[in-house]
Coordinates of C-alpha atoms and ligand atoms in Angstrom, one line a residue:
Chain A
X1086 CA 66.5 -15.2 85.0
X1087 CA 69.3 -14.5 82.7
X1088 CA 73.1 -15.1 82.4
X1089 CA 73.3 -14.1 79.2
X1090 CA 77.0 -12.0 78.2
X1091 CA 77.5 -8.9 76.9
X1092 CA 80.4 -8.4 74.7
X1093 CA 82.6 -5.1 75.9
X1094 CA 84.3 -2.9 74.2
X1095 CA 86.2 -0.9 76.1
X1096 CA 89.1 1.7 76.7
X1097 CA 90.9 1.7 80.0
X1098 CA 93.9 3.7 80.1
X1099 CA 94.8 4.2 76.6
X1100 CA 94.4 0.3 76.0
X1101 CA 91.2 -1.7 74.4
X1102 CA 89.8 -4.8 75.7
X1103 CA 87.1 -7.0 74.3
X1104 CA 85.6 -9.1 77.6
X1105 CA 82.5 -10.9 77.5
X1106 CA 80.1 -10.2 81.4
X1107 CA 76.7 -10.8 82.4
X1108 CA 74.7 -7.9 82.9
X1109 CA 74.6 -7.9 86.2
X1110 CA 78.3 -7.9 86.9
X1111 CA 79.2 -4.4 88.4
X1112 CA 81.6 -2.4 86.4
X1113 CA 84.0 -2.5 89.6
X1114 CA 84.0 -6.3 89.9
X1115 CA 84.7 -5.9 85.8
X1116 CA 88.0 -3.9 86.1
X1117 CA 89.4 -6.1 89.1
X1118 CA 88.4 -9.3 88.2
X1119 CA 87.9 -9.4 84.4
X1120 CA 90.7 -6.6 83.1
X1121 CA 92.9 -7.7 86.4
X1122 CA 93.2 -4.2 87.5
X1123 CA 92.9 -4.5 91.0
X1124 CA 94.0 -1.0 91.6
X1125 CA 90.5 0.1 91.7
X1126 CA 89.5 -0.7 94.9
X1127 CA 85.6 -2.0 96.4
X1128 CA 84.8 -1.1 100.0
X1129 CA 81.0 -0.5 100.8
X1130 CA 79.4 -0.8 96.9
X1131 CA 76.7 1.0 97.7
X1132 CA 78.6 4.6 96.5
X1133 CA 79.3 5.7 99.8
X1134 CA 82.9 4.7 100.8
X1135 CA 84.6 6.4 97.3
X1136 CA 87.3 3.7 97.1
X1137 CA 86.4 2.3 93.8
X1138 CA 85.9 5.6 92.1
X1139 CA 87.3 5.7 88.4
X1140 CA 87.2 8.6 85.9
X1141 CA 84.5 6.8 83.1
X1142 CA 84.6 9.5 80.3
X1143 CA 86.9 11.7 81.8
X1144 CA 84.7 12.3 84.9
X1145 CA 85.3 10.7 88.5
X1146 CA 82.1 8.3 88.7
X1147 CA 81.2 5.3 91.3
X1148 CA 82.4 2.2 89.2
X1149 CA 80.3 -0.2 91.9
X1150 CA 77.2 1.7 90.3
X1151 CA 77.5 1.1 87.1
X1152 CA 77.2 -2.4 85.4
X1153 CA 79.9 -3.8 83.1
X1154 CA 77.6 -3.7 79.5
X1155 CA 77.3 -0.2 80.9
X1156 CA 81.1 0.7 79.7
X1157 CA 80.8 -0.5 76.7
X1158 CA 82.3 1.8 73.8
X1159 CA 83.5 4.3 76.7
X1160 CA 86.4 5.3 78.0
X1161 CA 87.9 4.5 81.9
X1162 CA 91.0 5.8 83.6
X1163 CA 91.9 4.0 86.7
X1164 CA 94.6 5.1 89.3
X1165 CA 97.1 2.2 87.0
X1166 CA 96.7 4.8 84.3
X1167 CA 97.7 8.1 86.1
X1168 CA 101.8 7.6 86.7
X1169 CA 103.7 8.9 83.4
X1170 CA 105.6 6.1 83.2
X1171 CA 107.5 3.2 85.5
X1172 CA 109.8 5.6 87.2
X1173 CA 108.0 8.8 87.3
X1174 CA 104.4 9.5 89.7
X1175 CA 102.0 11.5 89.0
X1176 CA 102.3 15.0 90.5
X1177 CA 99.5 13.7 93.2
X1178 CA 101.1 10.4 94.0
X1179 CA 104.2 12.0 94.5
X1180 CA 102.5 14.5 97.0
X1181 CA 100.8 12.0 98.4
X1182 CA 104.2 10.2 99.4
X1183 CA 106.2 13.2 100.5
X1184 CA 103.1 14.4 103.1
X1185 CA 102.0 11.6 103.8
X1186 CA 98.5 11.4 102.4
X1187 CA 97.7 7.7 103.1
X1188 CA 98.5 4.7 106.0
X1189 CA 97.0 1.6 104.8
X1190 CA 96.4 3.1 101.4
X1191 CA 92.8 1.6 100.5
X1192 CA 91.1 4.6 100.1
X1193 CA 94.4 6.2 97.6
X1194 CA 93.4 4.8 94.8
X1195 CA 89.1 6.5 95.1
X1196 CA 91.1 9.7 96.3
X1197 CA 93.6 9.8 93.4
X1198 CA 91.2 9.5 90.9
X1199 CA 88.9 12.4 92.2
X1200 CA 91.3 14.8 93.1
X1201 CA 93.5 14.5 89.8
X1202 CA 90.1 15.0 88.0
X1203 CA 89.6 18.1 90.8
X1204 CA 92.7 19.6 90.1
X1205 CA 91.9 19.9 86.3
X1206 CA 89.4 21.5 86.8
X1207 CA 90.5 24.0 90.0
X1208 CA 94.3 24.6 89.0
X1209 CA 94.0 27.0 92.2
X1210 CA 91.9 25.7 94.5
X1211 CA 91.8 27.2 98.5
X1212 CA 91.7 24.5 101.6
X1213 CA 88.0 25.0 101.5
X1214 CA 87.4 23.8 98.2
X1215 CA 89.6 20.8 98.3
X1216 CA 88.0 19.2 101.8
X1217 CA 84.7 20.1 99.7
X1218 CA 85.8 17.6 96.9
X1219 CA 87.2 15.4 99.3
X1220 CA 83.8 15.1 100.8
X1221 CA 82.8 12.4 98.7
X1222 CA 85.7 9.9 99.4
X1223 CA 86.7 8.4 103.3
X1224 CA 89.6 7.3 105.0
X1225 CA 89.6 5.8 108.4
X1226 CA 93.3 6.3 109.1
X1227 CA 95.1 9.7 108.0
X1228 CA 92.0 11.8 109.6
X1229 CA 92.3 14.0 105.9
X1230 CA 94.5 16.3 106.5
X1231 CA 97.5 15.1 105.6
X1232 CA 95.9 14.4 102.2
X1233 CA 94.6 18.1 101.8
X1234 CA 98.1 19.2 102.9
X1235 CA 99.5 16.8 99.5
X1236 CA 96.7 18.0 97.6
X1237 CA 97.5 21.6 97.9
X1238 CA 100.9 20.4 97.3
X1239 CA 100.4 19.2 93.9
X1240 CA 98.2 22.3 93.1
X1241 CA 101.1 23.8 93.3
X1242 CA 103.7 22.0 91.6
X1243 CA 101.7 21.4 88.9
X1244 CA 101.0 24.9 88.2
X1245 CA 105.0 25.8 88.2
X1246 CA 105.6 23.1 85.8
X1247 CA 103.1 24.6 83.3
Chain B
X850 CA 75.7 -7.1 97.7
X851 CA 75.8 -7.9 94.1
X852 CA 72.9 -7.5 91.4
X853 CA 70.5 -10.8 90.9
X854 CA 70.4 -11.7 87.8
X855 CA 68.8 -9.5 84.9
X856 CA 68.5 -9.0 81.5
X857 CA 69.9 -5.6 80.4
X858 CA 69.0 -3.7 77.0
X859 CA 70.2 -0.5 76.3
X860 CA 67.6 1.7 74.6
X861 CA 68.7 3.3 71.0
X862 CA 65.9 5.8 70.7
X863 CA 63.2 7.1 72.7
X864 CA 60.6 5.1 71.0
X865 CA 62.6 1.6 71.1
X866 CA 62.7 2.5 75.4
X867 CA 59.0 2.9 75.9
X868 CA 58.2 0.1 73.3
X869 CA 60.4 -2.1 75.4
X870 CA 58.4 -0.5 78.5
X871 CA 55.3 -1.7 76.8
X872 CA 56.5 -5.4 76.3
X873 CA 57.8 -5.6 80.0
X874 CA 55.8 -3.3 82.4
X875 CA 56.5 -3.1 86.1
X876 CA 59.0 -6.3 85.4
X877 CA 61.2 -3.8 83.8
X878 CA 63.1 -0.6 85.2
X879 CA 64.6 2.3 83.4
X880 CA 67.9 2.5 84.1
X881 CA 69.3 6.6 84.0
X882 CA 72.0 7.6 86.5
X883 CA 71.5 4.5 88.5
X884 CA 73.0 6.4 91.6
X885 CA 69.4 5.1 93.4
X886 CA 68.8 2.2 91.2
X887 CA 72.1 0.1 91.8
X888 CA 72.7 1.0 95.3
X889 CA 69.1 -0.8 96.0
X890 CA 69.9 -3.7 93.5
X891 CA 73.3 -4.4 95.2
X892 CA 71.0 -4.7 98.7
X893 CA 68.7 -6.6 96.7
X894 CA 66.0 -4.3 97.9
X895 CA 64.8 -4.4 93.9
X896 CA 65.7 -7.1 92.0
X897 CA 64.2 -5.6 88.3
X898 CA 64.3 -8.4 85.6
X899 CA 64.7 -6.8 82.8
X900 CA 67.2 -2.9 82.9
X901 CA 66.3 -0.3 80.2
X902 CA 69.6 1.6 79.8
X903 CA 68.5 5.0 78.8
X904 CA 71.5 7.0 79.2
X905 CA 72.5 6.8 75.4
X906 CA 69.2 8.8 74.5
X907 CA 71.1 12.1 74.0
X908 CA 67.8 13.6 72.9
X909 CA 67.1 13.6 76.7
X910 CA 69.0 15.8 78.0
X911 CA 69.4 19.4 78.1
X912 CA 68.5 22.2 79.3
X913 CA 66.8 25.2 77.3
X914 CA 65.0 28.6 78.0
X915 CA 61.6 29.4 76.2
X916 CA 60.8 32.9 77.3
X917 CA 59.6 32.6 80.7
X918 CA 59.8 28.8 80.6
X919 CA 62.8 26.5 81.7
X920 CA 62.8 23.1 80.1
X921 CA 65.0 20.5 81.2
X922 CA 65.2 16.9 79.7
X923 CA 64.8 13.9 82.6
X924 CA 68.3 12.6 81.6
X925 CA 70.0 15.7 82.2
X926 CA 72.6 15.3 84.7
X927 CA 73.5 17.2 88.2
X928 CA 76.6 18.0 86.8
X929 CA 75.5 19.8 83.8
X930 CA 72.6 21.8 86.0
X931 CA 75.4 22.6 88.2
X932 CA 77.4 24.4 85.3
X933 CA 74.6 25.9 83.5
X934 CA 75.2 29.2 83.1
X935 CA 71.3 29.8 82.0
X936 CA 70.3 27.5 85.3
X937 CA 71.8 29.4 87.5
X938 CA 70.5 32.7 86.0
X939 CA 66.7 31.5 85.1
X940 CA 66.9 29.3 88.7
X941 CA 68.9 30.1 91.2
X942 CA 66.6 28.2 93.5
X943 CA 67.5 25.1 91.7
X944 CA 71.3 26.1 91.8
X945 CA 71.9 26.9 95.2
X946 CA 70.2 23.1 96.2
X947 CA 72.4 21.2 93.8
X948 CA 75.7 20.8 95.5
X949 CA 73.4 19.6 98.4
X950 CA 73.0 16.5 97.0
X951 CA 75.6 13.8 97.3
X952 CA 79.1 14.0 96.2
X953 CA 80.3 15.1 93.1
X954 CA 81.0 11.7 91.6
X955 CA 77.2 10.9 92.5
X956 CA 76.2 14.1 90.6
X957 CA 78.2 13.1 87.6
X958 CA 76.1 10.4 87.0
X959 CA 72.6 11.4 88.5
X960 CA 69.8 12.7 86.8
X961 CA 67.2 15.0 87.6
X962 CA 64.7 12.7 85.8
X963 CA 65.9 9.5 88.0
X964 CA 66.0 11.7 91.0
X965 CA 62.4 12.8 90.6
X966 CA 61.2 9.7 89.4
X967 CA 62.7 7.6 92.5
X968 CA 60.4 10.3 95.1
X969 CA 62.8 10.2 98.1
X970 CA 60.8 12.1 100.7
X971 CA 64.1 13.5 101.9
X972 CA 65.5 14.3 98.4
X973 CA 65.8 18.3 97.4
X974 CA 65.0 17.8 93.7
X975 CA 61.3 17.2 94.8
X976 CA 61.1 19.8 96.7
X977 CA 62.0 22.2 94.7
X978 CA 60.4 21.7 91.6
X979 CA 57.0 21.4 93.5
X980 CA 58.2 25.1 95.4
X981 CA 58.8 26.6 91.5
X982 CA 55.5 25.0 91.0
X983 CA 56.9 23.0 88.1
X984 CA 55.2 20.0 85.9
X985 CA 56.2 17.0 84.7
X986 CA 55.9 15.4 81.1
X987 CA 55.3 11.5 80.7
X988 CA 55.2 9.6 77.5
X989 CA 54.1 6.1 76.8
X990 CA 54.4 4.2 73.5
X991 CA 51.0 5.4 73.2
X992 CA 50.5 8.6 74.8
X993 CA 52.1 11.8 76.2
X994 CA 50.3 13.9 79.2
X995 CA 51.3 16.6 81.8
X996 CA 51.3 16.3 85.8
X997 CA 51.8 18.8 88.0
X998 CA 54.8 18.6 90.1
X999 CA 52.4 18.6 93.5
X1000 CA 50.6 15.7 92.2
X1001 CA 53.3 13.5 91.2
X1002 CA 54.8 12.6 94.5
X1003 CA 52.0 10.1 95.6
X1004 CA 54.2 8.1 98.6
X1005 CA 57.9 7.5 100.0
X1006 CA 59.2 6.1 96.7
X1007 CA 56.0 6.1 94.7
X1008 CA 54.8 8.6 91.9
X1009 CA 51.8 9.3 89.7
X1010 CA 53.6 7.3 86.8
X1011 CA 52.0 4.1 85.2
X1012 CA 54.0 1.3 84.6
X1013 CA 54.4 1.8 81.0
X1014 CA 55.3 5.7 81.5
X1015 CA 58.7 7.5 81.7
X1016 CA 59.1 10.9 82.5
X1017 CA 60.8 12.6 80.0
X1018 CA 60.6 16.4 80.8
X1019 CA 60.7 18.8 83.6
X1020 CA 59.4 22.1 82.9
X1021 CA 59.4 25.0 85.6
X1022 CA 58.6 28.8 84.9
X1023 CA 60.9 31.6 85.7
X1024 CA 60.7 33.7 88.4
X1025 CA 58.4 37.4 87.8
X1026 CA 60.7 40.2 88.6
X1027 CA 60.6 41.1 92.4
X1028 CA 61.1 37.5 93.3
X1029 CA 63.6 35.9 95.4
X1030 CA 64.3 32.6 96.4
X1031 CA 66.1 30.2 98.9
X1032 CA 66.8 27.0 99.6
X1033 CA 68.9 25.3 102.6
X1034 CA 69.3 22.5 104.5
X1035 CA 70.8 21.0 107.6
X1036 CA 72.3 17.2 107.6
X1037 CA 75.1 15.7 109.9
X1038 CA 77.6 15.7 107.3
X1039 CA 78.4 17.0 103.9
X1040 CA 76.5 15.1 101.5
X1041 CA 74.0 13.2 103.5
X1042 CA 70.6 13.6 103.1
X1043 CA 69.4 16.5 104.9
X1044 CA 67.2 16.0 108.0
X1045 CA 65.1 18.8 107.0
X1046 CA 65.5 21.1 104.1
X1047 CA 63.5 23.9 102.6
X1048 CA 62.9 25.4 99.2
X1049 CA 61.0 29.3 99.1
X1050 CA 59.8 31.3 96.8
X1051 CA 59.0 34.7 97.7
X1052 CA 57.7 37.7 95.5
X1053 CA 57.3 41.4 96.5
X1054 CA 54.2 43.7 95.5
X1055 CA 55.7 46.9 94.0
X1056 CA 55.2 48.6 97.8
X1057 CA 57.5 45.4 99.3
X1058 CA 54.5 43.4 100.9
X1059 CA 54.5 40.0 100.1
X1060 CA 52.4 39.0 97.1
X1061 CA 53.0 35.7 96.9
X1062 CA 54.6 32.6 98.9
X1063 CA 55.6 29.1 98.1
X1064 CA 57.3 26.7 100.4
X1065 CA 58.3 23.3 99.8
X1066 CA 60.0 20.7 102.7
X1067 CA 62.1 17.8 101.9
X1068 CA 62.5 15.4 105.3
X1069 CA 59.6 16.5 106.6
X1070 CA 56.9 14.0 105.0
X1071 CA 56.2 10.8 103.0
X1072 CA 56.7 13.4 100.0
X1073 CA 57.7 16.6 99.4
X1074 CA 55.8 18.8 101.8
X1075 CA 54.0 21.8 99.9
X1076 CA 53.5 24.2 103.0
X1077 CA 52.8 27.3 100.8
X1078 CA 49.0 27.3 102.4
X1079 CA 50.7 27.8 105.8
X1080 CA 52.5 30.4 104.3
X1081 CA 49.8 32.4 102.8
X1082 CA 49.2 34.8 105.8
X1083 CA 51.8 36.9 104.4
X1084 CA 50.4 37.7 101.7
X1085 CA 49.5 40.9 101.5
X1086 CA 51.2 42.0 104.5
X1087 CA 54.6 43.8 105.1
X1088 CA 57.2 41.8 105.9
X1089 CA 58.9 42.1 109.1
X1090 CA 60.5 40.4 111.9
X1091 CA 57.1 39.2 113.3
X1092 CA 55.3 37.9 110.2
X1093 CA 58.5 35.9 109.8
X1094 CA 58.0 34.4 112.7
X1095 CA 54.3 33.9 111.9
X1096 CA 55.1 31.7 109.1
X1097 CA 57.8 29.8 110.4
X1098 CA 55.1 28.9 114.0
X1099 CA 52.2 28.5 111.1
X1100 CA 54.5 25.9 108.4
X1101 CA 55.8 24.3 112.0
X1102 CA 52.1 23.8 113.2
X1103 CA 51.2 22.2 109.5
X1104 CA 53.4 19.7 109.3
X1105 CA 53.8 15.8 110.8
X1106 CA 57.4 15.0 110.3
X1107 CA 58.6 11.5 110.4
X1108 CA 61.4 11.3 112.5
X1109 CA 64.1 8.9 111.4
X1110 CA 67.7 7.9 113.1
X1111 CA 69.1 11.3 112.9
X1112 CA 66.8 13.7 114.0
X1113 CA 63.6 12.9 115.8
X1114 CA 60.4 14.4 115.0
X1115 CA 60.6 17.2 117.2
X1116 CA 63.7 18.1 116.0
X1117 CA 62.6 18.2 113.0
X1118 CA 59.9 20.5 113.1
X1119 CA 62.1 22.5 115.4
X1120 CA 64.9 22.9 112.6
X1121 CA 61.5 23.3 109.8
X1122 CA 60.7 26.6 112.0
X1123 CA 64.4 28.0 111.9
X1124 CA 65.0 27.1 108.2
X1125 CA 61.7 29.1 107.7
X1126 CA 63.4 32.2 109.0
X1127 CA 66.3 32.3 107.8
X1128 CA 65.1 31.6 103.9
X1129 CA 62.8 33.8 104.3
X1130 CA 64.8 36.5 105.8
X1131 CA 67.4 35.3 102.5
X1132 CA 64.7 35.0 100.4
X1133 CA 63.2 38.7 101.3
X1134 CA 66.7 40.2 101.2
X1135 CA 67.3 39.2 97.7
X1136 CA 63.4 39.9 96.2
X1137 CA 64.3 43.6 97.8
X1138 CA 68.0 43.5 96.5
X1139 CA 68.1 41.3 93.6
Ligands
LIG2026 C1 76.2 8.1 98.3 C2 74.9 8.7 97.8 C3 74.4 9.8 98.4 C4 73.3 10.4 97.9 N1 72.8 11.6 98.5 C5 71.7 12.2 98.0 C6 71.3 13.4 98.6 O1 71.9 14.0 99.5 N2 70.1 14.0 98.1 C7 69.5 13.4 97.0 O2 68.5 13.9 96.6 N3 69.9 12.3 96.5 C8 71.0 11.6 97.0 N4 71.4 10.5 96.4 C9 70.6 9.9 95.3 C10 70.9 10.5 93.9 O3 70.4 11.8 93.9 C11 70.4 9.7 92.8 O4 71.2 9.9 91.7 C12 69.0 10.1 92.2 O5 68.1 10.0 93.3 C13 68.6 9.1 91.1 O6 68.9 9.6 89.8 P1 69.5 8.6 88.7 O7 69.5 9.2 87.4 O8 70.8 8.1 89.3 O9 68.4 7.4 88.7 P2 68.4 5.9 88.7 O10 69.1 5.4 90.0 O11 68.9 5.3 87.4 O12 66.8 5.6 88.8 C14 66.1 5.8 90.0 C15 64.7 5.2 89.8 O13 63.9 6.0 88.8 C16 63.6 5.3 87.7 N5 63.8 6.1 86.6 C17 65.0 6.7 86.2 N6 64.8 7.6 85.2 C18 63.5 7.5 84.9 C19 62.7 8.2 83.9 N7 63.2 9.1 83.1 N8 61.3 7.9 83.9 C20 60.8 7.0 84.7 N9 61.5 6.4 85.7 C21 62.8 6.6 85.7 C22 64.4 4.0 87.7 O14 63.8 2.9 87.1 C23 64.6 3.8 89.2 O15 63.5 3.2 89.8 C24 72.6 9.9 96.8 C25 73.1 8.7 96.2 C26 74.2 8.1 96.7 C27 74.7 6.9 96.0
LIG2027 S1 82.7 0.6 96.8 FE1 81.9 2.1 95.4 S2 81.6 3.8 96.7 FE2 82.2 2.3 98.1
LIG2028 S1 94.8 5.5 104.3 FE1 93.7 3.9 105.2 S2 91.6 4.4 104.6 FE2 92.7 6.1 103.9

């Protein structure tokens, strides 16, 4: 059997880090426990539950199924890197707080980081197409709608600001 | 629900992945999308002791047209198929089953190749690439050979490839003008694996009788179910409401599905016989319109 580390290099949110991991550490137990970004959250890690999604490349992936060597000499966003700064949220997280998108708030973090990466890509997206990309991430308290209602939300406000 | 211990490599080339495959054998597991692989390792269902990262081999994937001939490499992700422009137009059969699968963050990492090569009985990928009547190409360190997409899928979870094999191409031909396909599925929610699904292929003679026929099943077997045989009384014959329901009585009769915890087995072949007429009735519509 073997223990042997890896060294990673790798970007998350505009920063670089140089950790050492085994192999089999899993990429989400890498971010929380090893960058001490405990933003990304870990609820079923076995790619079901959506909580610890990231964006790895740009692209909303399953961080509990990837393994830490995995990331190195990629890029990660995790839901630390999405406000603009301090005192400003981002267009979602703002919309998330004004309708009420969350409760206890574990499954935020997996939702914010597939719907910002959604909303890239569907600047005008319909109720039907949101609750399809929402498909992939649960939440046992709001019952989703109050998180389409911010979603569409942010759609919105997003595309007056451009 | 962590990984055991391992000892990960990732693969630089082609050739440095199957020499490792070579060294190691069946104590070593490629590792592509790992959407099927980690989920297992994190139940400690496999426990591999040596991971060949082959997601840096670029040369894998991709997806290209050679006249009548798709090719598609095994790393080749969902999320590429799903925006291929060429995909959609050379296979819409393959198109309309992808956003069937999982979620979109499981299809941003998954693989066609992985897909295949992990033979879920209840998978679509199988399915359809044994309805387009596709093959499969596998290449050692020492050799390369072809297998039909029917005979890969040998068990639940088990395919035709040796130890020191990895699949490394998909090819599937285009379908002849006059052709239509379909493929749906029913499952309790979005996402889930489907309790039965089908995948058919359905060509018109030039006086709109049937002229050929293939079905595939996914959930209904310990592989991808190939009921095209049941099928074949249509051919031949005009196609109307009763011959529909001909096939869909005839693929019911020919299959043994294996119940599970969502749908028993006679539910199962119940829902095989209603997905038969409604593809085939979508799959007609669009040979006649298409
Ligand atoms: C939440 C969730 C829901 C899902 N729902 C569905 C669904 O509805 N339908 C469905 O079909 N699938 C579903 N899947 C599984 C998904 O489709 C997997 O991505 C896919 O089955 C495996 O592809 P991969 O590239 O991730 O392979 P991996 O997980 O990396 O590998 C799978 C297996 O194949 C081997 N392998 C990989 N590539 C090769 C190769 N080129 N040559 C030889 N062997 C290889 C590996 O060693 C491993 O044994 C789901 C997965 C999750 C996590
Ligand atoms: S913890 Fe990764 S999907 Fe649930
Ligand atoms: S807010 Fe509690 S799980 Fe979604």
């Amino acid at each position: 059997m073997d223990s042997e580390k890896h060294d990673i290099v790798v970007t998350v949110n505009g920063m670089r880090y140089l950790r050492q991991a085994e192999a089999r550490m899993l990429l989400s137990d890498f971010i929380r426990h090893e960058l001490l970004l405990a933003g990304t959250h870990v609820g079923c890690e076995h790619g079901v539950c959506g909580a610890c999604t990231i964006l790895f490349d740009g692209h909303p992936v399953r961080a509990c199924l990837m393994l830490a060597p995995q990331a190195n000499g990629h890029e990660i966003t995790t839901v630390e890197g999405l406000a603009p700064s301090p005192d400003q949220l981002h267009p979602l997280q703002q919309a998330m707080h004004d309708k009420h998108g969350l409760q206890c708030g574990y499954c935020t973090p997996g939702i914010l980081m597939t719907m910002t990466a959604f909303l890239a890509e569907h600047p005008v997206p319909d109720e039907a197409q949101v609750r399809e990309a929402l498909s992939g991430n649960l939440c046992r308290c709001t019952g989703y709608q109050h998180i389409v209602d911010a979603v569409l939300e942010a759609a919105e406000k997003m595309r007056d600001v451009k | 629900m962590k990984p055991a211990p391992l000892k990960y490599m990732a693969a630089t080339s082609l050739d440095h992945a199957l020499r490792l495959k070579a060294d190691y054998g069946g104590e070593a597991s490629f590792l592509a999308g790992g959407q099927s692989l980690i989920p297992t390792m994190n139940f400690r269902l496999a426990q591999p002791a040596v991971l060949i990262d082959i997601n840096q081999l670029s040369d894998l994937a991709g997806i290209a047209r050679d006249g009548q001939t798709i090719h598609i490499g095994a790393m080749t992700r969902y999320r590429a198929l799903e925006r291929d422009p060429l995909l959609a137009d050379a296979l819409p059969l393959m198109t309309e089953a992808l956003p069937h699968i999982a979620h979109p963050q499981i299809r941003n990492r998954g693989t066609l190749g992985g897909n295949l090569a992990h033979a879920d009985p209840a998978s679509e990928m199988p399915a359809i690439v044994v309805a387009l009547g596709g093959r499969l190409r596998a290449r050692s360190a020492a050799a390369e050979r072809w297998i039909e997409a029917r005979d890969f899928f040998v068990g639940p979870l088990t395919t035709a490839l040796h130890d020191d094999e990895m699949l490394v191409e998909i090819e599937l031909p285009a379908p002849v003008p006059r052709s239509g396909s379909c493929f749906m599925e029913v499952a309790r929610r979005r996402g889930d694996f489907a309790m039965v699904g089908i995948a058919l292929m359905l060509t018109l003679g030039k006086n709109g009788d049937c002229s050929s026929i293939r079905i595939a099943l996914c959930g209904a077997g310990e592989t991808p179910v190939d009921a095209s045989d049941a099928a074949s009384g249509l051919i031949g014959q005009p196609i109307d409401g009763e011959a529909i329901g001909d096939v869909a009585a005839s693929v019911q009769q020919s299959i043994d599905p294996p119940g599970n915890m969502q749908a028993s087995k006679e539910f199962q072949r119940h829902l095989a016989g209603v997905l038969v007429k409604r593809a085939l009735r979508a799959a007609w519509e669009r040979a006649t319109h298409g």
